[in-house]
Amino acid sequence: MSKFVFFSIPAHGHTNPTIPVVTELVNRGHQVWYYSFLEFQEKIEDAGAVFIACDAFLPKLSQKELDRKAGKDFAALIEMVVDTTIALDEKVCKELGEIRPDCIISDSLCFWGKLFAKKLRIPYISSTTTFAFNQYTAKLMKRSFMELWKMIVGMPRINKKIQLLKDHGYEVKNFVSIVQNDNETDTIVFTSKEFQPMANTFSDRYAFVGPSIRNFPPVQNNKKDRKILYISLGTVLNQNEDFYQNCIKAFANTNYDVLMSVGEKTEISALDSIPGNFTVKNSVDQISVLQTADLFITHCGMNSVNESLYFGVPMVLFPQHSEQRIIADRVAIMGAGLKLKGKKPKYLVSTAAEVLANRTYKKNAQKLSETFQNAGGATEAANVILTKIGEKF
């Protein structure tokens, strides 16, 4: 029996893919500890891991600050990472000394997990729920002028935090060494090699295992003659009443059945009168919904796109920041979706109609679905982890 420790950030898209991997390891007789946040405690414990809360050590951000910084302010990200690492340092280093894990598996954006592993000389695997990034794929990150400007003016803040890490015993060359894996780092990537941009630039240390999907019963579809449109902007940057209102205007009283998930913080009552062909909820079981949906209008978060393609559902693409734009570009290049030209109702209507009418989008989504389902998912991810420590499976 081996011991594994997982780390992740407080984000559904980064935590959810790891849960079936934890279940797989536990079912094979291994012990798992998971450093995470209270909103994920139940699903982590249900997977069989020991949950350890990190909430008290994370810098407090208001929803307004989170919306402003998410995917946009790189210096703020580094500051949060360093502050969290140092806040957790005494607690985690002591506990890891007692647990004596065989391997640490840390989300690629949960940089403190990576830093703890290196400081304590514990074997480390990066869990990447986005595309894998290296010097070549980083060029795909077409940041806006404002994002680049924030990075430039934030460099003094970044360098100050890097020095603080060094003062606490962490071996850090520069911020690039924190945020980017090299070809010598064992990395699990939760997408297929076919969907990964520039996959040939990554070494064999990168395992493209496809999405890690749990089984859910599908939503019952009793109206076989009507197309089902599913609309969601994810779990973070989803407070966008203008967009939801435009969706209502675009698809009201059409021959589509529309399911729209607006996020926990959006007041459904604040939206215009809901048409009879609409169902609007604060949250849904997305995996179940996608098993019967004909089209997904999405913000292009990696988890959402992976799940859509896993079930062969073509997409209308509405990215909100640079990372999501890369994902949207890849879907468009692979012919499995079409980008919105704008969020006005006329663009929503025409783009949705084009994707549904042109069967090529559905066929291309189904081709990618095959690569996803054949990549191995959670089972292959667990195999990679056990191989890392020389365990037979």
mmCIF file of C-alpha atoms in Angstrom:
data_model
loop_
_atom_site.group_PDB
_atom_site.id
_atom_site.type_symbol
_atom_site.label_atom_id
_atom_site.label_comp_id
_atom_site.label_asym_id
_atom_site.label_seq_id
_atom_site.Cartn_x
_atom_site.Cartn_y
_atom_site.Cartn_z
ATOM 1 C CA MET A 1 0.000 0.000 0.000
ATOM 2 C CA SER A 2 1.362 3.376 -1.062
ATOM 3 C CA LYS A 3 0.597 6.885 0.186
ATOM 4 C CA PHE A 4 -0.348 9.798 -2.066
ATOM 5 C CA VAL A 5 -1.020 13.467 -1.369
ATOM 6 C CA PHE A 6 -3.057 15.671 -3.708
ATOM 7 C CA PHE A 7 -3.158 19.468 -3.835
ATOM 8 C CA SER A 8 -5.584 21.635 -5.817
ATOM 9 C CA ILE A 9 -6.906 25.176 -6.030
ATOM 10 C CA PRO A 10 -10.478 26.159 -5.043
ATOM 11 C CA ALA A 11 -11.932 25.643 -8.514
ATOM 12 C CA HIS A 12 -14.331 22.976 -9.741
ATOM 13 C CA GLY A 13 -12.625 22.684 -13.127
ATOM 14 C CA HIS A 14 -9.306 21.846 -11.478
ATOM 15 C CA THR A 15 -10.617 19.614 -8.692
ATOM 16 C CA ASN A 16 -13.335 17.560 -10.407
ATOM 17 C CA PRO A 17 -11.054 15.657 -12.846
ATOM 18 C CA THR A 18 -8.892 14.441 -9.945
ATOM 19 C CA ILE A 19 -11.754 12.929 -7.948
ATOM 20 C CA PRO A 20 -12.145 9.764 -10.097
ATOM 21 C CA VAL A 21 -8.349 9.360 -9.935
ATOM 22 C CA VAL A 22 -8.484 9.431 -6.134
ATOM 23 C CA THR A 23 -11.294 6.853 -6.210
ATOM 24 C CA GLU A 24 -9.246 4.643 -8.533
ATOM 25 C CA LEU A 25 -6.196 4.754 -6.248
ATOM 26 C CA VAL A 26 -8.270 4.079 -3.115
ATOM 27 C CA ASN A 27 -10.044 1.175 -4.817
ATOM 28 C CA ARG A 28 -6.639 -0.329 -5.578
ATOM 29 C CA GLY A 29 -5.817 -0.291 -1.855
ATOM 30 C CA HIS A 30 -3.752 2.896 -1.533
ATOM 31 C CA GLN A 31 -4.089 5.785 0.932
ATOM 32 C CA VAL A 32 -4.779 9.326 -0.248
ATOM 33 C CA TRP A 33 -4.678 12.683 1.559
ATOM 34 C CA TYR A 34 -6.106 15.724 -0.240
ATOM 35 C CA TYR A 35 -5.283 19.375 0.610
ATOM 36 C CA SER A 36 -8.232 21.370 -0.687
ATOM 37 C CA PHE A 37 -11.092 23.656 0.365
ATOM 38 C CA LEU A 38 -14.313 23.149 2.290
ATOM 39 C CA GLU A 39 -16.656 23.359 -0.700
ATOM 40 C CA PHE A 40 -14.992 20.188 -2.020
ATOM 41 C CA GLN A 41 -14.808 18.278 1.269
ATOM 42 C CA GLU A 42 -17.805 16.035 0.658
ATOM 43 C CA LYS A 43 -16.790 14.842 -2.802
ATOM 44 C CA ILE A 44 -13.175 14.303 -1.697
ATOM 45 C CA GLU A 45 -14.207 12.244 1.309
ATOM 46 C CA ASP A 46 -16.761 10.344 -0.795
ATOM 47 C CA ALA A 47 -13.862 9.384 -3.066
ATOM 48 C CA GLY A 48 -12.136 7.796 -0.073
ATOM 49 C CA ALA A 49 -9.429 10.384 0.663
ATOM 50 C CA VAL A 50 -8.552 12.129 3.908
ATOM 51 C CA PHE A 51 -9.599 15.773 3.436
ATOM 52 C CA ILE A 52 -7.400 18.575 4.811
ATOM 53 C CA ALA A 53 -8.822 22.106 4.665
ATOM 54 C CA CYS A 54 -6.686 24.995 3.421
ATOM 55 C CA ASP A 55 -9.343 27.727 3.505
ATOM 56 C CA ALA A 56 -7.847 29.588 6.473
ATOM 57 C CA PHE A 57 -4.539 29.986 4.627
ATOM 58 C CA LEU A 58 -5.867 31.375 1.337
ATOM 59 C CA PRO A 59 -5.891 35.174 0.904
ATOM 60 C CA LYS A 60 -9.431 36.472 1.228
ATOM 61 C CA LEU A 61 -10.782 37.792 -2.085
ATOM 62 C CA SER A 62 -14.183 39.329 -2.656
ATOM 63 C CA GLN A 63 -16.189 38.158 -5.676
ATOM 64 C CA LYS A 64 -15.430 41.523 -7.296
ATOM 65 C CA GLU A 65 -11.672 41.028 -6.807
ATOM 66 C CA LEU A 66 -11.880 37.451 -8.081
ATOM 67 C CA ASP A 67 -13.737 38.551 -11.223
ATOM 68 C CA ARG A 68 -11.146 41.258 -11.817
ATOM 69 C CA LYS A 69 -8.098 39.032 -11.334
ATOM 70 C CA ALA A 70 -9.183 35.617 -12.623
ATOM 71 C CA GLY A 71 -7.106 34.864 -15.717
ATOM 72 C CA LYS A 72 -6.126 38.530 -16.074
ATOM 73 C CA ASP A 73 -3.677 39.699 -13.381
ATOM 74 C CA PHE A 74 -0.536 37.546 -13.404
ATOM 75 C CA ALA A 75 1.273 39.481 -10.666
ATOM 76 C CA ALA A 76 -1.730 39.062 -8.368
ATOM 77 C CA LEU A 77 -1.673 35.316 -9.089
ATOM 78 C CA ILE A 78 2.011 35.020 -8.102
ATOM 79 C CA GLU A 79 1.386 37.072 -4.968
ATOM 80 C CA MET A 80 -1.479 34.775 -3.964
ATOM 81 C CA VAL A 81 0.614 31.662 -4.646
ATOM 82 C CA VAL A 82 3.546 32.859 -2.565
ATOM 83 C CA ASP A 83 1.410 34.138 0.301
ATOM 84 C CA THR A 84 -0.509 30.852 0.401
ATOM 85 C CA THR A 85 2.676 28.771 0.261
ATOM 86 C CA ILE A 86 4.273 30.640 3.156
ATOM 87 C CA ALA A 87 1.055 30.609 5.186
ATOM 88 C CA LEU A 88 0.803 26.816 4.741
ATOM 89 C CA ASP A 89 4.534 26.133 5.101
ATOM 90 C CA GLU A 90 4.771 25.167 8.783
ATOM 91 C CA LYS A 91 1.544 23.132 8.843
ATOM 92 C CA VAL A 92 2.055 21.240 5.596
ATOM 93 C CA CYS A 93 5.755 20.499 5.998
ATOM 94 C CA LYS A 94 5.078 19.077 9.479
ATOM 95 C CA GLU A 95 2.149 16.954 8.252
ATOM 96 C CA LEU A 96 3.979 15.680 5.175
ATOM 97 C CA GLY A 97 6.825 14.663 7.461
ATOM 98 C CA GLU A 98 4.350 12.548 9.417
ATOM 99 C CA ILE A 99 2.492 11.142 6.388
ATOM 100 C CA ARG A 100 5.692 10.394 4.438
ATOM 101 C CA PRO A 101 3.947 10.239 1.042
ATOM 102 C CA ASP A 102 5.379 8.260 -1.835
ATOM 103 C CA CYS A 103 4.313 10.962 -4.275
ATOM 104 C CA ILE A 104 2.662 14.393 -4.416
ATOM 105 C CA ILE A 105 0.168 15.076 -7.204
ATOM 106 C CA SER A 106 -0.534 18.786 -7.497
ATOM 107 C CA ASP A 107 -2.687 20.786 -9.884
ATOM 108 C CA SER A 108 -0.574 22.722 -12.367
ATOM 109 C CA LEU A 109 -1.944 26.012 -10.970
ATOM 110 C CA CYS A 110 -1.645 24.914 -7.344
ATOM 111 C CA PHE A 111 1.977 25.945 -7.298
ATOM 112 C CA TRP A 112 2.369 25.504 -3.557
ATOM 113 C CA GLY A 113 1.999 21.727 -3.969
ATOM 114 C CA LYS A 114 4.879 21.769 -6.447
ATOM 115 C CA LEU A 115 6.960 23.956 -4.133
ATOM 116 C CA PHE A 116 6.390 21.664 -1.121
ATOM 117 C CA ALA A 117 7.370 18.601 -3.159
ATOM 118 C CA LYS A 118 10.634 20.185 -4.282
ATOM 119 C CA LYS A 119 11.484 21.556 -0.848
ATOM 120 C CA LEU A 120 10.930 18.186 0.840
ATOM 121 C CA ARG A 121 12.420 16.114 -2.027
ATOM 122 C CA ILE A 122 9.184 14.143 -2.535
ATOM 123 C CA PRO A 123 8.442 12.678 -6.015
ATOM 124 C CA TYR A 124 6.099 15.031 -7.832
ATOM 125 C CA ILE A 125 3.529 14.783 -10.629
ATOM 126 C CA SER A 126 1.766 17.780 -12.156
ATOM 127 C CA SER A 127 -1.974 17.371 -12.739
ATOM 128 C CA THR A 128 -2.913 19.549 -15.704
ATOM 129 C CA THR A 129 -6.600 20.164 -16.305
ATOM 130 C CA THR A 130 -5.903 22.828 -18.948
ATOM 131 C CA PHE A 131 -3.778 22.378 -22.058
ATOM 132 C CA ALA A 132 -0.153 21.573 -21.317
ATOM 133 C CA PHE A 133 2.058 24.634 -21.785
ATOM 134 C CA ASN A 134 5.684 24.969 -22.786
ATOM 135 C CA GLN A 135 7.762 27.590 -24.605
ATOM 136 C CA TYR A 136 6.022 26.773 -27.867
ATOM 137 C CA THR A 137 2.393 26.644 -26.791
ATOM 138 C CA ALA A 138 2.850 29.720 -24.592
ATOM 139 C CA LYS A 139 2.970 31.727 -27.820
ATOM 140 C CA LEU A 140 -0.686 30.825 -28.343
ATOM 141 C CA MET A 141 -1.573 32.933 -25.294
ATOM 142 C CA LYS A 142 -2.711 36.049 -27.133
ATOM 143 C CA ARG A 143 -2.960 38.338 -24.152
ATOM 144 C CA SER A 144 -4.658 41.695 -24.428
ATOM 145 C CA PHE A 145 -2.613 44.893 -24.144
ATOM 146 C CA MET A 146 -4.003 45.468 -20.646
ATOM 147 C CA GLU A 147 -3.035 41.953 -19.507
ATOM 148 C CA LEU A 148 0.511 42.423 -20.853
ATOM 149 C CA TRP A 149 0.758 45.850 -19.262
ATOM 150 C CA LYS A 150 -0.325 44.470 -15.877
ATOM 151 C CA MET A 151 2.375 41.790 -16.163
ATOM 152 C CA ILE A 152 5.087 44.324 -16.987
ATOM 153 C CA VAL A 153 4.224 46.770 -14.212
ATOM 154 C CA GLY A 154 3.765 43.847 -11.825
ATOM 155 C CA MET A 155 7.293 42.445 -12.246
ATOM 156 C CA PRO A 156 8.709 44.260 -9.172
ATOM 157 C CA ARG A 157 5.922 42.726 -7.078
ATOM 158 C CA ILE A 158 6.641 39.296 -8.593
ATOM 159 C CA ASN A 159 10.395 39.528 -7.942
ATOM 160 C CA LYS A 160 9.770 40.593 -4.345
ATOM 161 C CA LYS A 161 7.624 37.511 -3.761
ATOM 162 C CA ILE A 162 10.173 35.193 -5.418
ATOM 163 C CA GLN A 163 12.819 36.469 -3.016
ATOM 164 C CA LEU A 164 10.445 35.814 -0.117
ATOM 165 C CA LEU A 165 10.157 32.172 -1.218
ATOM 166 C CA LYS A 166 13.942 31.853 -1.326
ATOM 167 C CA ASP A 167 14.139 33.286 2.195
ATOM 168 C CA HIS A 168 11.866 30.457 3.359
ATOM 169 C CA GLY A 169 14.061 27.736 1.898
ATOM 170 C CA TYR A 170 12.427 27.215 -1.495
ATOM 171 C CA GLU A 171 14.711 26.692 -4.494
ATOM 172 C CA VAL A 172 13.188 28.999 -7.090
ATOM 173 C CA LYS A 173 15.064 30.401 -10.083
ATOM 174 C CA ASN A 174 12.355 32.764 -11.280
ATOM 175 C CA PHE A 175 8.599 32.922 -11.739
ATOM 176 C CA VAL A 176 8.820 30.863 -14.957
ATOM 177 C CA SER A 177 10.225 27.918 -12.980
ATOM 178 C CA ILE A 178 7.103 28.031 -10.806
ATOM 179 C CA VAL A 179 4.437 28.288 -13.471
ATOM 180 C CA GLN A 180 5.882 26.178 -16.293
ATOM 181 C CA ASN A 181 6.729 22.472 -16.327
ATOM 182 C CA ASP A 182 9.735 21.390 -18.348
ATOM 183 C CA ASN A 183 10.061 18.190 -20.374
ATOM 184 C CA GLU A 184 11.589 16.425 -17.373
ATOM 185 C CA THR A 185 8.511 16.914 -15.191
ATOM 186 C CA ASP A 186 6.054 14.028 -14.971
ATOM 187 C CA THR A 187 2.744 15.524 -16.046
ATOM 188 C CA ILE A 188 -0.757 14.115 -16.354
ATOM 189 C CA VAL A 189 -2.827 16.074 -18.893
ATOM 190 C CA PHE A 190 -6.579 15.556 -18.819
ATOM 191 C CA THR A 191 -7.132 15.793 -22.556
ATOM 192 C CA SER A 192 -6.197 13.698 -25.566
ATOM 193 C CA LYS A 193 -2.987 14.059 -27.528
ATOM 194 C CA GLU A 194 -5.089 14.783 -30.616
ATOM 195 C CA PHE A 195 -6.754 17.789 -28.966
ATOM 196 C CA GLN A 196 -3.570 19.153 -27.346
ATOM 197 C CA PRO A 197 -1.990 21.935 -29.460
ATOM 198 C CA MET A 198 1.587 21.182 -30.600
ATOM 199 C CA ALA A 199 1.529 17.814 -28.842
ATOM 200 C CA ASN A 200 4.756 16.771 -30.605
ATOM 201 C CA THR A 201 6.718 19.402 -28.634
ATOM 202 C CA PHE A 202 6.169 17.551 -25.338
ATOM 203 C CA SER A 203 8.327 14.703 -24.048
ATOM 204 C CA ASP A 204 7.148 11.220 -23.082
ATOM 205 C CA ARG A 205 6.950 12.464 -19.495
ATOM 206 C CA TYR A 206 3.598 14.017 -20.481
ATOM 207 C CA ALA A 207 0.745 11.515 -20.294
ATOM 208 C CA PHE A 208 -2.349 12.649 -22.218
ATOM 209 C CA VAL A 209 -4.973 10.548 -20.442
ATOM 210 C CA GLY A 210 -8.121 12.281 -21.700
ATOM 211 C CA PRO A 211 -10.911 13.682 -19.515
ATOM 212 C CA SER A 212 -11.570 12.083 -16.162
ATOM 213 C CA ILE A 213 -15.352 11.621 -16.299
ATOM 214 C CA ARG A 214 -17.595 10.124 -13.648
ATOM 215 C CA ASN A 215 -20.657 8.155 -14.733
ATOM 216 C CA PHE A 216 -24.013 9.884 -14.295
ATOM 217 C CA PRO A 217 -27.485 8.907 -15.507
ATOM 218 C CA PRO A 218 -28.486 11.023 -18.511
ATOM 219 C CA VAL A 219 -31.262 13.601 -18.422
ATOM 220 C CA GLN A 220 -34.429 12.154 -19.922
ATOM 221 C CA ASN A 221 -35.311 13.675 -23.290
ATOM 222 C CA ASN A 222 -38.959 13.044 -24.148
ATOM 223 C CA LYS A 223 -39.104 15.492 -27.064
ATOM 224 C CA LYS A 224 -37.148 13.686 -29.739
ATOM 225 C CA ASP A 225 -38.251 16.155 -32.415
ATOM 226 C CA ARG A 226 -36.784 19.185 -30.641
ATOM 227 C CA LYS A 227 -33.120 20.167 -30.354
ATOM 228 C CA ILE A 228 -31.730 20.703 -26.856
ATOM 229 C CA LEU A 229 -29.511 23.772 -26.324
ATOM 230 C CA TYR A 230 -27.439 23.915 -23.140
ATOM 231 C CA ILE A 231 -26.012 27.279 -22.040
ATOM 232 C CA SER A 232 -23.469 27.806 -19.257
ATOM 233 C CA LEU A 233 -20.638 30.220 -18.424
ATOM 234 C CA GLY A 234 -19.042 27.903 -15.875
ATOM 235 C CA THR A 235 -18.559 28.291 -12.124
ATOM 236 C CA VAL A 236 -16.328 31.387 -11.807
ATOM 237 C CA LEU A 237 -16.959 34.228 -14.275
ATOM 238 C CA ASN A 238 -20.639 33.491 -14.667
ATOM 239 C CA GLN A 239 -22.356 36.680 -13.454
ATOM 240 C CA ASN A 240 -23.323 38.036 -16.864
ATOM 241 C CA GLU A 241 -26.984 39.020 -16.870
ATOM 242 C CA ASP A 242 -26.688 40.814 -20.222
ATOM 243 C CA PHE A 243 -25.577 37.589 -21.890
ATOM 244 C CA TYR A 244 -28.362 35.556 -20.294
ATOM 245 C CA GLN A 245 -30.950 38.160 -21.301
ATOM 246 C CA ASN A 246 -29.663 38.019 -24.875
ATOM 247 C CA CYS A 247 -29.955 34.234 -24.863
ATOM 248 C CA ILE A 248 -33.570 34.541 -23.746
ATOM 249 C CA LYS A 249 -34.284 37.052 -26.516
ATOM 250 C CA ALA A 250 -32.493 34.909 -29.091
ATOM 251 C CA PHE A 251 -34.156 31.566 -28.373
ATOM 252 C CA ALA A 252 -37.523 32.486 -26.827
ATOM 253 C CA ASN A 253 -40.430 30.528 -28.320
ATOM 254 C CA THR A 254 -38.231 28.759 -30.881
ATOM 255 C CA ASN A 255 -38.318 25.042 -31.667
ATOM 256 C CA TYR A 256 -35.366 24.554 -29.293
ATOM 257 C CA ASP A 257 -35.623 23.366 -25.692
ATOM 258 C CA VAL A 258 -33.121 25.508 -23.805
ATOM 259 C CA LEU A 259 -31.494 24.667 -20.467
ATOM 260 C CA MET A 260 -29.526 27.610 -19.068
ATOM 261 C CA SER A 261 -27.308 27.372 -15.976
ATOM 262 C CA VAL A 262 -26.581 30.872 -14.614
ATOM 263 C CA GLY A 263 -24.417 30.221 -11.540
ATOM 264 C CA GLU A 264 -25.158 30.333 -7.831
ATOM 265 C CA LYS A 265 -24.799 34.123 -7.514
ATOM 266 C CA THR A 266 -27.152 35.094 -10.345
ATOM 267 C CA GLU A 267 -30.696 35.938 -9.284
ATOM 268 C CA ILE A 268 -32.985 34.118 -11.688
ATOM 269 C CA SER A 269 -35.839 36.389 -10.653
ATOM 270 C CA ALA A 270 -33.862 39.373 -11.983
ATOM 271 C CA LEU A 271 -34.010 37.987 -15.522
ATOM 272 C CA ASP A 272 -36.841 38.818 -17.897
ATOM 273 C CA SER A 273 -39.891 36.599 -18.018
ATOM 274 C CA ILE A 274 -38.682 33.066 -18.713
ATOM 275 C CA PRO A 275 -40.183 31.661 -21.959
ATOM 276 C CA GLY A 276 -41.959 28.321 -21.927
ATOM 277 C CA ASN A 277 -39.196 26.570 -23.881
ATOM 278 C CA PHE A 278 -36.558 27.658 -21.305
ATOM 279 C CA THR A 279 -35.455 26.000 -18.075
ATOM 280 C CA VAL A 280 -33.188 28.284 -16.018
ATOM 281 C CA LYS A 281 -31.288 26.961 -12.998
ATOM 282 C CA ASN A 282 -28.462 28.167 -10.775
ATOM 283 C CA SER A 283 -26.612 24.887 -11.304
ATOM 284 C CA VAL A 284 -27.096 21.608 -13.142
ATOM 285 C CA ASP A 285 -25.481 18.200 -13.390
ATOM 286 C CA GLN A 286 -23.500 19.125 -16.491
ATOM 287 C CA ILE A 287 -22.282 15.636 -17.351
ATOM 288 C CA SER A 288 -25.840 14.309 -17.359
ATOM 289 C CA VAL A 289 -27.062 17.256 -19.436
ATOM 290 C CA LEU A 290 -24.364 16.836 -22.079
ATOM 291 C CA GLN A 291 -25.373 13.225 -22.665
ATOM 292 C CA THR A 292 -28.573 14.453 -24.349
ATOM 293 C CA ALA A 293 -27.689 18.002 -25.506
ATOM 294 C CA ASP A 294 -27.446 18.816 -29.216
ATOM 295 C CA LEU A 295 -25.467 22.041 -28.748
ATOM 296 C CA PHE A 296 -23.467 23.634 -25.934
ATOM 297 C CA ILE A 297 -23.092 27.424 -25.768
ATOM 298 C CA THR A 298 -20.038 27.699 -23.519
ATOM 299 C CA HIS A 299 -17.461 30.064 -22.006
ATOM 300 C CA CYS A 300 -14.790 27.547 -23.116
ATOM 301 C CA GLY A 301 -13.424 26.523 -19.746
ATOM 302 C CA MET A 302 -11.275 23.430 -20.273
ATOM 303 C CA ASN A 303 -13.423 21.187 -18.105
ATOM 304 C CA SER A 304 -16.607 22.197 -19.924
ATOM 305 C CA VAL A 305 -15.048 21.745 -23.353
ATOM 306 C CA ASN A 306 -13.576 18.370 -22.406
ATOM 307 C CA GLU A 307 -16.923 17.161 -21.138
ATOM 308 C CA SER A 308 -18.736 18.449 -24.231
ATOM 309 C CA LEU A 309 -16.321 16.723 -26.598
ATOM 310 C CA TYR A 310 -16.321 13.530 -24.514
ATOM 311 C CA PHE A 311 -20.006 13.187 -25.367
ATOM 312 C CA GLY A 312 -19.569 14.435 -28.940
ATOM 313 C CA VAL A 313 -21.511 17.676 -28.474
ATOM 314 C CA PRO A 314 -20.541 20.562 -30.821
ATOM 315 C CA MET A 315 -20.227 24.053 -29.362
ATOM 316 C CA VAL A 316 -20.902 27.745 -29.801
ATOM 317 C CA LEU A 317 -17.807 29.388 -28.317
ATOM 318 C CA PHE A 318 -17.912 32.477 -26.073
ATOM 319 C CA PRO A 319 -14.507 32.737 -24.276
ATOM 320 C CA GLN A 320 -14.056 35.281 -21.471
ATOM 321 C CA HIS A 321 -10.258 35.604 -21.165
ATOM 322 C CA SER A 322 -6.973 34.597 -22.820
ATOM 323 C CA GLU A 323 -6.771 30.985 -21.596
ATOM 324 C CA GLN A 324 -10.337 30.337 -22.700
ATOM 325 C CA ARG A 325 -9.624 31.966 -26.065
ATOM 326 C CA ILE A 326 -6.868 29.391 -26.661
ATOM 327 C CA ILE A 327 -9.312 26.585 -25.946
ATOM 328 C CA ALA A 328 -11.958 28.180 -28.167
ATOM 329 C CA ASP A 329 -9.407 28.564 -30.978
ATOM 330 C CA ARG A 330 -8.489 24.882 -30.694
ATOM 331 C CA VAL A 331 -12.128 23.761 -30.850
ATOM 332 C CA ALA A 332 -12.663 25.961 -33.899
ATOM 333 C CA ILE A 333 -9.496 24.679 -35.612
ATOM 334 C CA MET A 334 -10.616 21.098 -35.005
ATOM 335 C CA GLY A 335 -13.995 21.950 -36.532
ATOM 336 C CA ALA A 336 -16.059 21.028 -33.463
ATOM 337 C CA GLY A 337 -17.486 24.483 -32.781
ATOM 338 C CA LEU A 338 -17.922 28.043 -33.999
ATOM 339 C CA LYS A 339 -16.973 31.274 -32.232
ATOM 340 C CA LEU A 340 -19.535 33.975 -31.572
ATOM 341 C CA LYS A 341 -18.877 37.274 -33.354
ATOM 342 C CA GLY A 342 -20.694 39.078 -30.557
ATOM 343 C CA LYS A 343 -23.187 38.415 -27.778
ATOM 344 C CA LYS A 344 -26.171 40.154 -29.377
ATOM 345 C CA PRO A 345 -29.203 37.927 -30.009
ATOM 346 C CA LYS A 346 -28.691 37.977 -33.795
ATOM 347 C CA TYR A 347 -25.215 36.441 -33.416
ATOM 348 C CA LEU A 348 -26.471 33.798 -30.992
ATOM 349 C CA VAL A 349 -29.282 32.826 -33.355
ATOM 350 C CA SER A 350 -27.162 32.640 -36.509
ATOM 351 C CA THR A 351 -24.199 30.841 -34.900
ATOM 352 C CA ALA A 352 -26.345 28.227 -33.169
ATOM 353 C CA ALA A 353 -28.278 27.610 -36.383
ATOM 354 C CA GLU A 354 -25.057 27.186 -38.382
ATOM 355 C CA VAL A 355 -23.567 24.647 -35.971
ATOM 356 C CA LEU A 356 -26.783 22.634 -35.814
ATOM 357 C CA ALA A 357 -27.398 22.720 -39.568
ATOM 358 C CA ASN A 358 -23.871 21.811 -40.637
ATOM 359 C CA ARG A 359 -23.330 18.170 -39.637
ATOM 360 C CA THR A 360 -19.554 18.590 -39.968
ATOM 361 C CA TYR A 361 -19.389 20.152 -36.499
ATOM 362 C CA LYS A 362 -21.134 17.147 -34.952
ATOM 363 C CA LYS A 363 -18.936 14.684 -36.855
ATOM 364 C CA ASN A 364 -15.739 16.430 -35.767
ATOM 365 C CA ALA A 365 -16.912 16.505 -32.144
ATOM 366 C CA GLN A 366 -17.595 12.768 -32.359
ATOM 367 C CA LYS A 367 -14.103 12.120 -33.778
ATOM 368 C CA LEU A 368 -12.565 13.905 -30.796
ATOM 369 C CA SER A 369 -14.927 12.011 -28.505
ATOM 370 C CA GLU A 370 -13.360 8.769 -29.684
ATOM 371 C CA THR A 371 -9.850 10.009 -28.852
ATOM 372 C CA PHE A 372 -11.031 11.129 -25.406
ATOM 373 C CA GLN A 373 -12.773 7.868 -24.562
ATOM 374 C CA ASN A 374 -9.815 5.787 -25.776
ATOM 375 C CA ALA A 375 -7.161 7.744 -23.819
ATOM 376 C CA GLY A 376 -7.792 5.966 -20.515
ATOM 377 C CA GLY A 377 -9.094 8.691 -18.204
ATOM 378 C CA ALA A 378 -8.843 8.135 -14.460
ATOM 379 C CA THR A 379 -7.653 4.546 -14.859
ATOM 380 C CA GLU A 380 -4.684 5.599 -16.988
ATOM 381 C CA ALA A 381 -3.945 8.544 -14.673
ATOM 382 C CA ALA A 382 -3.714 6.140 -11.731
ATOM 383 C CA ASN A 383 -1.421 3.877 -13.794
ATOM 384 C CA VAL A 384 0.883 6.850 -14.469
ATOM 385 C CA ILE A 385 1.029 7.707 -10.764
ATOM 386 C CA LEU A 386 1.834 4.125 -9.751
ATOM 387 C CA THR A 387 4.469 3.841 -12.468
ATOM 388 C CA LYS A 388 6.151 6.969 -11.071
ATOM 389 C CA ILE A 389 6.822 5.215 -7.750
ATOM 390 C CA GLY A 390 7.630 1.832 -9.295
ATOM 391 C CA GLU A 391 4.389 0.221 -8.141
ATOM 392 C CA LYS A 392 2.940 -2.609 -10.213
ATOM 393 C CA PHE A 393 -0.709 -2.430 -11.225
#
